[in-house]
């Protein structure tokens, strides 16, 4: 290696945050971004259009179907999935590798299908399941969005039940009682343990 840094950092361990639809993964990740700028959070590529206030390169890389196809073909994604049967989402591979190599605490916030793929390719990552305080609370959050019709809501509830059952596949569970507390629990998992030197 000719370009090794003078003080090589220890490679960090990737944290993968997943959980059921509407549990608040995105909100918890946003709180980590706000309160802990030292944590590197992957910016996913997606084929869905930006929502008001979302910026390219900050919240997502907003790409066309063709661009997404090219990323898949060139094996540039660590994982990818179709979410809510609507759009494709994927994690660009190289930025993750760079963040881990630099020793920075690093995390992905992705759906369950994506987390299962990362478990196959990076079994050493730490898999964290974000769980709602109760089933009733998850239903309230799903319905509370008010953007889906009855049929769509039913479908999402069925999916949510299945997704909750995935908890056993994860290393750690965090209950999302309150966003800031959940974000702090998450960051604590990324810090080196006192026995690490
Ligand atoms: P939204 O469109 O509301 O921002 O996100 C919808 C879902 O896509 C969330 O459950 C989020 O976790 C998931 N998601 C975001 N980025 C990725 C990604 O890179 N890969 C996968 N598999 N899921 C993602």
PDB file of C-alpha atoms and ligand atoms in Angstrom:
ATOM      1  CA  UNK A   1       0.000   0.000   0.000  1.00  0.00           C
ATOM      2  CA  UNK A   2       1.593   3.228  -1.084  1.00  0.00           C
ATOM      3  CA  UNK A   3      -1.043   5.629   0.103  1.00  0.00           C
ATOM      4  CA  UNK A   4      -1.634   4.374   3.658  1.00  0.00           C
ATOM      5  CA  UNK A   5      -2.316   7.218   6.106  1.00  0.00           C
ATOM      6  CA  UNK A   6       0.476   8.052   8.576  1.00  0.00           C
ATOM      7  CA  UNK A   7      -1.864   7.255  11.467  1.00  0.00           C
ATOM      8  CA  UNK A   8      -4.086   4.522  10.108  1.00  0.00           C
ATOM      9  CA  UNK A   9      -7.427   4.488  11.891  1.00  0.00           C
ATOM     10  CA  UNK A  10      -8.909   1.248  13.071  1.00  0.00           C
ATOM     11  CA  UNK A  11     -11.599   0.101  10.672  1.00  0.00           C
ATOM     12  CA  UNK A  12     -14.990   0.793  12.202  1.00  0.00           C
ATOM     13  CA  UNK A  13     -17.889  -1.619  12.462  1.00  0.00           C
ATOM     14  CA  UNK A  14     -20.901  -0.811  10.320  1.00  0.00           C
ATOM     15  CA  UNK A  15     -24.222  -0.334  12.132  1.00  0.00           C
ATOM     16  CA  UNK A  16     -27.357  -1.241  10.189  1.00  0.00           C
ATOM     17  CA  UNK A  17     -30.620   0.270  11.449  1.00  0.00           C
ATOM     18  CA  UNK A  18     -33.843  -1.327  10.245  1.00  0.00           C
ATOM     19  CA  UNK A  19     -37.361  -1.902  11.515  1.00  0.00           C
ATOM     20  CA  UNK A  20     -40.999  -1.961  10.452  1.00  0.00           C
ATOM     21  CA  UNK A  21     -42.648   0.631   8.252  1.00  0.00           C
ATOM     22  CA  UNK A  22     -43.586   3.831  10.118  1.00  0.00           C
ATOM     23  CA  UNK A  23     -41.538   3.012  13.219  1.00  0.00           C
ATOM     24  CA  UNK A  24     -39.582   6.238  12.749  1.00  0.00           C
ATOM     25  CA  UNK A  25     -36.200   5.028  11.416  1.00  0.00           C
ATOM     26  CA  UNK A  26     -35.784   8.092   9.229  1.00  0.00           C
ATOM     27  CA  UNK A  27     -36.593  10.451  12.101  1.00  0.00           C
ATOM     28  CA  UNK A  28     -34.136   8.704  14.416  1.00  0.00           C
ATOM     29  CA  UNK A  29     -31.435   8.815  11.719  1.00  0.00           C
ATOM     30  CA  UNK A  30     -32.132  12.537  11.206  1.00  0.00           C
ATOM     31  CA  UNK A  31     -31.709  13.094  14.945  1.00  0.00           C
ATOM     32  CA  UNK A  32     -28.370  11.258  14.888  1.00  0.00           C
ATOM     33  CA  UNK A  33     -27.318  13.492  11.983  1.00  0.00           C
ATOM     34  CA  UNK A  34     -28.323  16.615  13.938  1.00  0.00           C
ATOM     35  CA  UNK A  35     -26.898  15.712  17.345  1.00  0.00           C
ATOM     36  CA  UNK A  36     -23.867  13.675  16.231  1.00  0.00           C
ATOM     37  CA  UNK A  37     -22.211  15.114  13.142  1.00  0.00           C
ATOM     38  CA  UNK A  38     -19.225  12.831  13.822  1.00  0.00           C
ATOM     39  CA  UNK A  39     -21.349   9.858  12.744  1.00  0.00           C
ATOM     40  CA  UNK A  40     -21.275   9.082   9.042  1.00  0.00           C
ATOM     41  CA  UNK A  41     -24.707   8.175   7.652  1.00  0.00           C
ATOM     42  CA  UNK A  42     -25.006   6.640   4.216  1.00  0.00           C
ATOM     43  CA  UNK A  43     -26.924   8.604   1.593  1.00  0.00           C
ATOM     44  CA  UNK A  44     -29.020   6.133  -0.395  1.00  0.00           C
ATOM     45  CA  UNK A  45     -29.842   6.294  -4.058  1.00  0.00           C
ATOM     46  CA  UNK A  46     -33.545   6.188  -4.881  1.00  0.00           C
ATOM     47  CA  UNK A  47     -35.783   6.297  -7.927  1.00  0.00           C
ATOM     48  CA  UNK A  48     -38.581   8.056  -6.033  1.00  0.00           C
ATOM     49  CA  UNK A  49     -38.997  11.785  -6.646  1.00  0.00           C
ATOM     50  CA  UNK A  50     -37.844  14.230  -3.962  1.00  0.00           C
ATOM     51  CA  UNK A  51     -40.391  15.480  -1.424  1.00  0.00           C
ATOM     52  CA  UNK A  52     -40.507  19.188  -0.639  1.00  0.00           C
ATOM     53  CA  UNK A  53     -37.414  20.181   1.308  1.00  0.00           C
ATOM     54  CA  UNK A  54     -35.380  17.125   0.313  1.00  0.00           C
ATOM     55  CA  UNK A  55     -32.010  17.840  -1.265  1.00  0.00           C
ATOM     56  CA  UNK A  56     -30.050  15.741  -3.710  1.00  0.00           C
ATOM     57  CA  UNK A  57     -26.948  14.350  -2.033  1.00  0.00           C
ATOM     58  CA  UNK A  58     -28.220  15.196   1.449  1.00  0.00           C
ATOM     59  CA  UNK A  59     -31.351  13.126   1.992  1.00  0.00           C
ATOM     60  CA  UNK A  60     -30.964  10.869  -1.036  1.00  0.00           C
ATOM     61  CA  UNK A  61     -29.293  10.702  -4.409  1.00  0.00           C
ATOM     62  CA  UNK A  62     -32.346  11.070  -6.624  1.00  0.00           C
ATOM     63  CA  UNK A  63     -31.660   9.046  -9.750  1.00  0.00           C
ATOM     64  CA  UNK A  64     -33.543   7.901 -12.842  1.00  0.00           C
ATOM     65  CA  UNK A  65     -34.472   4.262 -13.486  1.00  0.00           C
ATOM     66  CA  UNK A  66     -31.667   4.085 -16.033  1.00  0.00           C
ATOM     67  CA  UNK A  67     -29.114   5.449 -13.584  1.00  0.00           C
ATOM     68  CA  UNK A  68     -30.257   2.961 -10.956  1.00  0.00           C
ATOM     69  CA  UNK A  69     -30.001   0.111 -13.483  1.00  0.00           C
ATOM     70  CA  UNK A  70     -26.422   1.160 -14.215  1.00  0.00           C
ATOM     71  CA  UNK A  71     -25.517   1.190 -10.502  1.00  0.00           C
ATOM     72  CA  UNK A  72     -26.897  -2.354 -10.157  1.00  0.00           C
ATOM     73  CA  UNK A  73     -25.137  -3.598 -13.291  1.00  0.00           C
ATOM     74  CA  UNK A  74     -21.805  -2.138 -12.224  1.00  0.00           C
ATOM     75  CA  UNK A  75     -22.192  -3.695  -8.775  1.00  0.00           C
ATOM     76  CA  UNK A  76     -21.969  -0.262  -7.190  1.00  0.00           C
ATOM     77  CA  UNK A  77     -24.627  -0.989  -4.568  1.00  0.00           C
ATOM     78  CA  UNK A  78     -23.986  -2.806  -1.309  1.00  0.00           C
ATOM     79  CA  UNK A  79     -27.690  -3.728  -1.256  1.00  0.00           C
ATOM     80  CA  UNK A  80     -30.880  -2.555  -2.891  1.00  0.00           C
ATOM     81  CA  UNK A  81     -34.613  -3.245  -2.720  1.00  0.00           C
ATOM     82  CA  UNK A  82     -37.986  -2.194  -4.044  1.00  0.00           C
ATOM     83  CA  UNK A  83     -39.767  -0.566  -1.100  1.00  0.00           C
ATOM     84  CA  UNK A  84     -43.582  -0.395  -0.821  1.00  0.00           C
ATOM     85  CA  UNK A  85     -43.776  -1.785  -4.352  1.00  0.00           C
ATOM     86  CA  UNK A  86     -43.108   1.748  -5.466  1.00  0.00           C
ATOM     87  CA  UNK A  87     -39.484   2.758  -5.902  1.00  0.00           C
ATOM     88  CA  UNK A  88     -35.992   1.292  -5.711  1.00  0.00           C
ATOM     89  CA  UNK A  89     -33.605   2.254  -2.932  1.00  0.00           C
ATOM     90  CA  UNK A  90     -29.969   1.235  -2.604  1.00  0.00           C
ATOM     91  CA  UNK A  91     -26.768   1.897  -0.651  1.00  0.00           C
ATOM     92  CA  UNK A  92     -23.782   3.084  -2.722  1.00  0.00           C
ATOM     93  CA  UNK A  93     -20.960   0.726  -1.830  1.00  0.00           C
ATOM     94  CA  UNK A  94     -17.832   2.875  -2.103  1.00  0.00           C
ATOM     95  CA  UNK A  95     -18.734   5.616   0.408  1.00  0.00           C
ATOM     96  CA  UNK A  96     -19.466   2.902   3.005  1.00  0.00           C
ATOM     97  CA  UNK A  97     -16.066   1.325   2.410  1.00  0.00           C
ATOM     98  CA  UNK A  98     -14.325   4.696   2.721  1.00  0.00           C
ATOM     99  CA  UNK A  99     -16.144   5.590   5.948  1.00  0.00           C
ATOM    100  CA  UNK A 100     -15.316   2.230   7.533  1.00  0.00           C
ATOM    101  CA  UNK A 101     -11.687   2.424   6.447  1.00  0.00           C
ATOM    102  CA  UNK A 102     -11.385   5.885   8.006  1.00  0.00           C
ATOM    103  CA  UNK A 103     -12.523   4.495  11.355  1.00  0.00           C
ATOM    104  CA  UNK A 104     -15.507   6.848  11.576  1.00  0.00           C
ATOM    105  CA  UNK A 105     -18.675   5.545  13.254  1.00  0.00           C
ATOM    106  CA  UNK A 106     -20.865   4.641  10.304  1.00  0.00           C
ATOM    107  CA  UNK A 107     -24.486   3.620   9.818  1.00  0.00           C
ATOM    108  CA  UNK A 108     -27.095   2.709   7.235  1.00  0.00           C
ATOM    109  CA  UNK A 109     -30.833   3.275   7.666  1.00  0.00           C
ATOM    110  CA  UNK A 110     -32.494   0.801   5.332  1.00  0.00           C
ATOM    111  CA  UNK A 111     -35.510  -1.489   5.057  1.00  0.00           C
ATOM    112  CA  UNK A 112     -35.589  -5.121   6.204  1.00  0.00           C
ATOM    113  CA  UNK A 113     -34.929  -6.603   2.774  1.00  0.00           C
ATOM    114  CA  UNK A 114     -31.783  -4.504   2.531  1.00  0.00           C
ATOM    115  CA  UNK A 115     -30.664  -5.433   6.057  1.00  0.00           C
ATOM    116  CA  UNK A 116     -30.960  -9.132   5.148  1.00  0.00           C
ATOM    117  CA  UNK A 117     -28.720  -8.597   2.116  1.00  0.00           C
ATOM    118  CA  UNK A 118     -26.091  -6.786   4.199  1.00  0.00           C
ATOM    119  CA  UNK A 119     -26.161  -9.649   6.698  1.00  0.00           C
ATOM    120  CA  UNK A 120     -25.109 -11.953   3.855  1.00  0.00           C
ATOM    121  CA  UNK A 121     -22.284  -9.765   2.577  1.00  0.00           C
ATOM    122  CA  UNK A 122     -21.127  -8.080   5.813  1.00  0.00           C
ATOM    123  CA  UNK A 123     -21.966 -10.477   8.639  1.00  0.00           C
ATOM    124  CA  UNK A 124     -19.682  -8.535  11.006  1.00  0.00           C
ATOM    125  CA  UNK A 125     -21.943  -5.476  10.951  1.00  0.00           C
ATOM    126  CA  UNK A 126     -24.099  -4.697  13.990  1.00  0.00           C
ATOM    127  CA  UNK A 127     -27.782  -5.122  13.162  1.00  0.00           C
ATOM    128  CA  UNK A 128     -30.149  -2.928  15.163  1.00  0.00           C
ATOM    129  CA  UNK A 129     -33.923  -3.316  15.102  1.00  0.00           C
ATOM    130  CA  UNK A 130     -35.995  -0.229  15.876  1.00  0.00           C
ATOM    131  CA  UNK A 131     -39.267  -1.260  17.468  1.00  0.00           C
ATOM    132  CA  UNK A 132     -42.425   0.723  18.277  1.00  0.00           C
ATOM    133  CA  UNK A 133     -43.432   1.004  21.960  1.00  0.00           C
ATOM    134  CA  UNK A 134     -46.519  -1.103  21.140  1.00  0.00           C
ATOM    135  CA  UNK A 135     -48.511  -2.532  18.249  1.00  0.00           C
ATOM    136  CA  UNK A 136     -51.206   0.113  18.884  1.00  0.00           C
ATOM    137  CA  UNK A 137     -48.621   2.873  18.545  1.00  0.00           C
ATOM    138  CA  UNK A 138     -47.399   1.478  15.230  1.00  0.00           C
ATOM    139  CA  UNK A 139     -50.978   1.340  13.921  1.00  0.00           C
ATOM    140  CA  UNK A 140     -51.505   4.912  15.081  1.00  0.00           C
ATOM    141  CA  UNK A 141     -48.373   6.030  13.206  1.00  0.00           C
ATOM    142  CA  UNK A 142     -49.317   4.109  10.075  1.00  0.00           C
ATOM    143  CA  UNK A 143     -52.871   5.410  10.031  1.00  0.00           C
ATOM    144  CA  UNK A 144     -51.882   8.818  11.336  1.00  0.00           C
ATOM    145  CA  UNK A 145     -50.059   9.631   8.138  1.00  0.00           C
ATOM    146  CA  UNK A 146     -53.516   9.721   6.551  1.00  0.00           C
ATOM    147  CA  UNK A 147     -52.072   9.433   3.083  1.00  0.00           C
ATOM    148  CA  UNK A 148     -53.279   5.907   2.274  1.00  0.00           C
ATOM    149  CA  UNK A 149     -56.723   4.537   1.444  1.00  0.00           C
ATOM    150  CA  UNK A 150     -58.358   1.698   3.434  1.00  0.00           C
ATOM    151  CA  UNK A 151     -57.016  -1.077   1.207  1.00  0.00           C
ATOM    152  CA  UNK A 152     -53.472   0.302   1.247  1.00  0.00           C
ATOM    153  CA  UNK A 153     -53.647   0.715   5.028  1.00  0.00           C
ATOM    154  CA  UNK A 154     -54.732  -2.917   5.488  1.00  0.00           C
ATOM    155  CA  UNK A 155     -51.880  -4.051   3.279  1.00  0.00           C
ATOM    156  CA  UNK A 156     -49.392  -2.020   5.293  1.00  0.00           C
ATOM    157  CA  UNK A 157     -50.706  -3.435   8.569  1.00  0.00           C
ATOM    158  CA  UNK A 158     -50.237  -6.993   7.303  1.00  0.00           C
ATOM    159  CA  UNK A 159     -46.701  -6.065   6.231  1.00  0.00           C
ATOM    160  CA  UNK A 160     -46.016  -4.401   9.589  1.00  0.00           C
ATOM    161  CA  UNK A 161     -46.996  -7.609  11.475  1.00  0.00           C
ATOM    162  CA  UNK A 162     -44.560  -9.606   9.351  1.00  0.00           C
ATOM    163  CA  UNK A 163     -41.862  -6.975   9.761  1.00  0.00           C
ATOM    164  CA  UNK A 164     -42.203  -6.961  13.564  1.00  0.00           C
ATOM    165  CA  UNK A 165     -41.525 -10.692  13.563  1.00  0.00           C
ATOM    166  CA  UNK A 166     -38.074  -9.996  12.082  1.00  0.00           C
ATOM    167  CA  UNK A 167     -36.799  -8.676  15.427  1.00  0.00           C
ATOM    168  CA  UNK A 168     -35.261 -12.070  16.243  1.00  0.00           C
ATOM    169  CA  UNK A 169     -32.896 -11.731  13.260  1.00  0.00           C
ATOM    170  CA  UNK A 170     -31.211  -8.686  14.821  1.00  0.00           C
ATOM    171  CA  UNK A 171     -28.370  -8.299  17.320  1.00  0.00           C
ATOM    172  CA  UNK A 172     -29.921  -5.445  19.330  1.00  0.00           C
ATOM    173  CA  UNK A 173     -33.405  -3.939  19.735  1.00  0.00           C
ATOM    174  CA  UNK A 174     -34.073  -0.287  20.496  1.00  0.00           C
ATOM    175  CA  UNK A 175     -37.609   0.757  21.446  1.00  0.00           C
ATOM    176  CA  UNK A 176     -38.540   4.088  19.892  1.00  0.00           C
ATOM    177  CA  UNK A 177     -40.305   5.700  22.863  1.00  0.00           C
ATOM    178  CA  UNK A 178     -38.803   9.081  22.116  1.00  0.00           C
ATOM    179  CA  UNK A 179     -36.669  10.127  19.163  1.00  0.00           C
ATOM    180  CA  UNK A 180     -33.740  11.761  20.950  1.00  0.00           C
ATOM    181  CA  UNK A 181     -33.369   8.928  23.462  1.00  0.00           C
ATOM    182  CA  UNK A 182     -33.484   6.327  20.682  1.00  0.00           C
ATOM    183  CA  UNK A 183     -30.816   8.248  18.734  1.00  0.00           C
ATOM    184  CA  UNK A 184     -28.562   8.384  21.805  1.00  0.00           C
ATOM    185  CA  UNK A 185     -28.947   4.634  22.386  1.00  0.00           C
ATOM    186  CA  UNK A 186     -27.982   4.061  18.793  1.00  0.00           C
ATOM    187  CA  UNK A 187     -24.886   6.251  18.941  1.00  0.00           C
ATOM    188  CA  UNK A 188     -23.773   4.582  22.173  1.00  0.00           C
ATOM    189  CA  UNK A 189     -23.687   1.281  20.266  1.00  0.00           C
ATOM    190  CA  UNK A 190     -21.260   2.801  17.774  1.00  0.00           C
ATOM    191  CA  UNK A 191     -18.740   4.092  20.280  1.00  0.00           C
ATOM    192  CA  UNK A 192     -15.715   1.959  21.066  1.00  0.00           C
ATOM    193  CA  UNK A 193     -16.165  -0.053  24.244  1.00  0.00           C
ATOM    194  CA  UNK A 194     -13.911   0.962  27.196  1.00  0.00           C
ATOM    195  CA  UNK A 195     -11.875  -2.200  26.721  1.00  0.00           C
ATOM    196  CA  UNK A 196     -10.909  -1.150  23.170  1.00  0.00           C
ATOM    197  CA  UNK A 197      -7.601   0.636  23.004  1.00  0.00           C
TER     198      UNK A 197
HETATM  199  P1  LIG B   1     -38.810   7.118   2.290  1.00  0.00           P
HETATM  200  O1  LIG B   1     -39.206   7.038   0.847  1.00  0.00           O
HETATM  201  O2  LIG B   1     -39.993   7.342   3.196  1.00  0.00           O
HETATM  202  O3  LIG B   1     -37.688   8.093   2.536  1.00  0.00           O
HETATM  203  O4  LIG B   1     -38.204   5.699   2.689  1.00  0.00           O
HETATM  204  C1  LIG B   1     -38.953   4.543   2.511  1.00  0.00           C
HETATM  205  C2  LIG B   1     -38.195   3.337   3.033  1.00  0.00           C
HETATM  206  O5  LIG B   1     -37.012   3.097   2.270  1.00  0.00           O
HETATM  207  C3  LIG B   1     -37.737   3.403   4.493  1.00  0.00           C
HETATM  208  O6  LIG B   1     -38.210   2.219   5.130  1.00  0.00           O
HETATM  209  C4  LIG B   1     -36.236   3.371   4.410  1.00  0.00           C
HETATM  210  O7  LIG B   1     -35.670   2.641   5.489  1.00  0.00           O
HETATM  211  C5  LIG B   1     -36.004   2.619   3.120  1.00  0.00           C
HETATM  212  N1  LIG B   1     -34.690   2.910   2.543  1.00  0.00           N
HETATM  213  C6  LIG B   1     -34.074   4.115   2.428  1.00  0.00           C
HETATM  214  N2  LIG B   1     -32.877   3.982   1.844  1.00  0.00           N
HETATM  215  C7  LIG B   1     -32.721   2.656   1.592  1.00  0.00           C
HETATM  216  C8  LIG B   1     -31.658   1.882   0.996  1.00  0.00           C
HETATM  217  O8  LIG B   1     -30.620   2.375   0.593  1.00  0.00           O
HETATM  218  N3  LIG B   1     -31.874   0.552   0.888  1.00  0.00           N
HETATM  219  C9  LIG B   1     -32.999  -0.061   1.322  1.00  0.00           C
HETATM  220  N4  LIG B   1     -33.093  -1.376   1.201  1.00  0.00           N
HETATM  221  N5  LIG B   1     -34.014   0.628   1.895  1.00  0.00           N
HETATM  222  C10 LIG B   1     -33.868   1.970   2.025  1.00  0.00           C
END
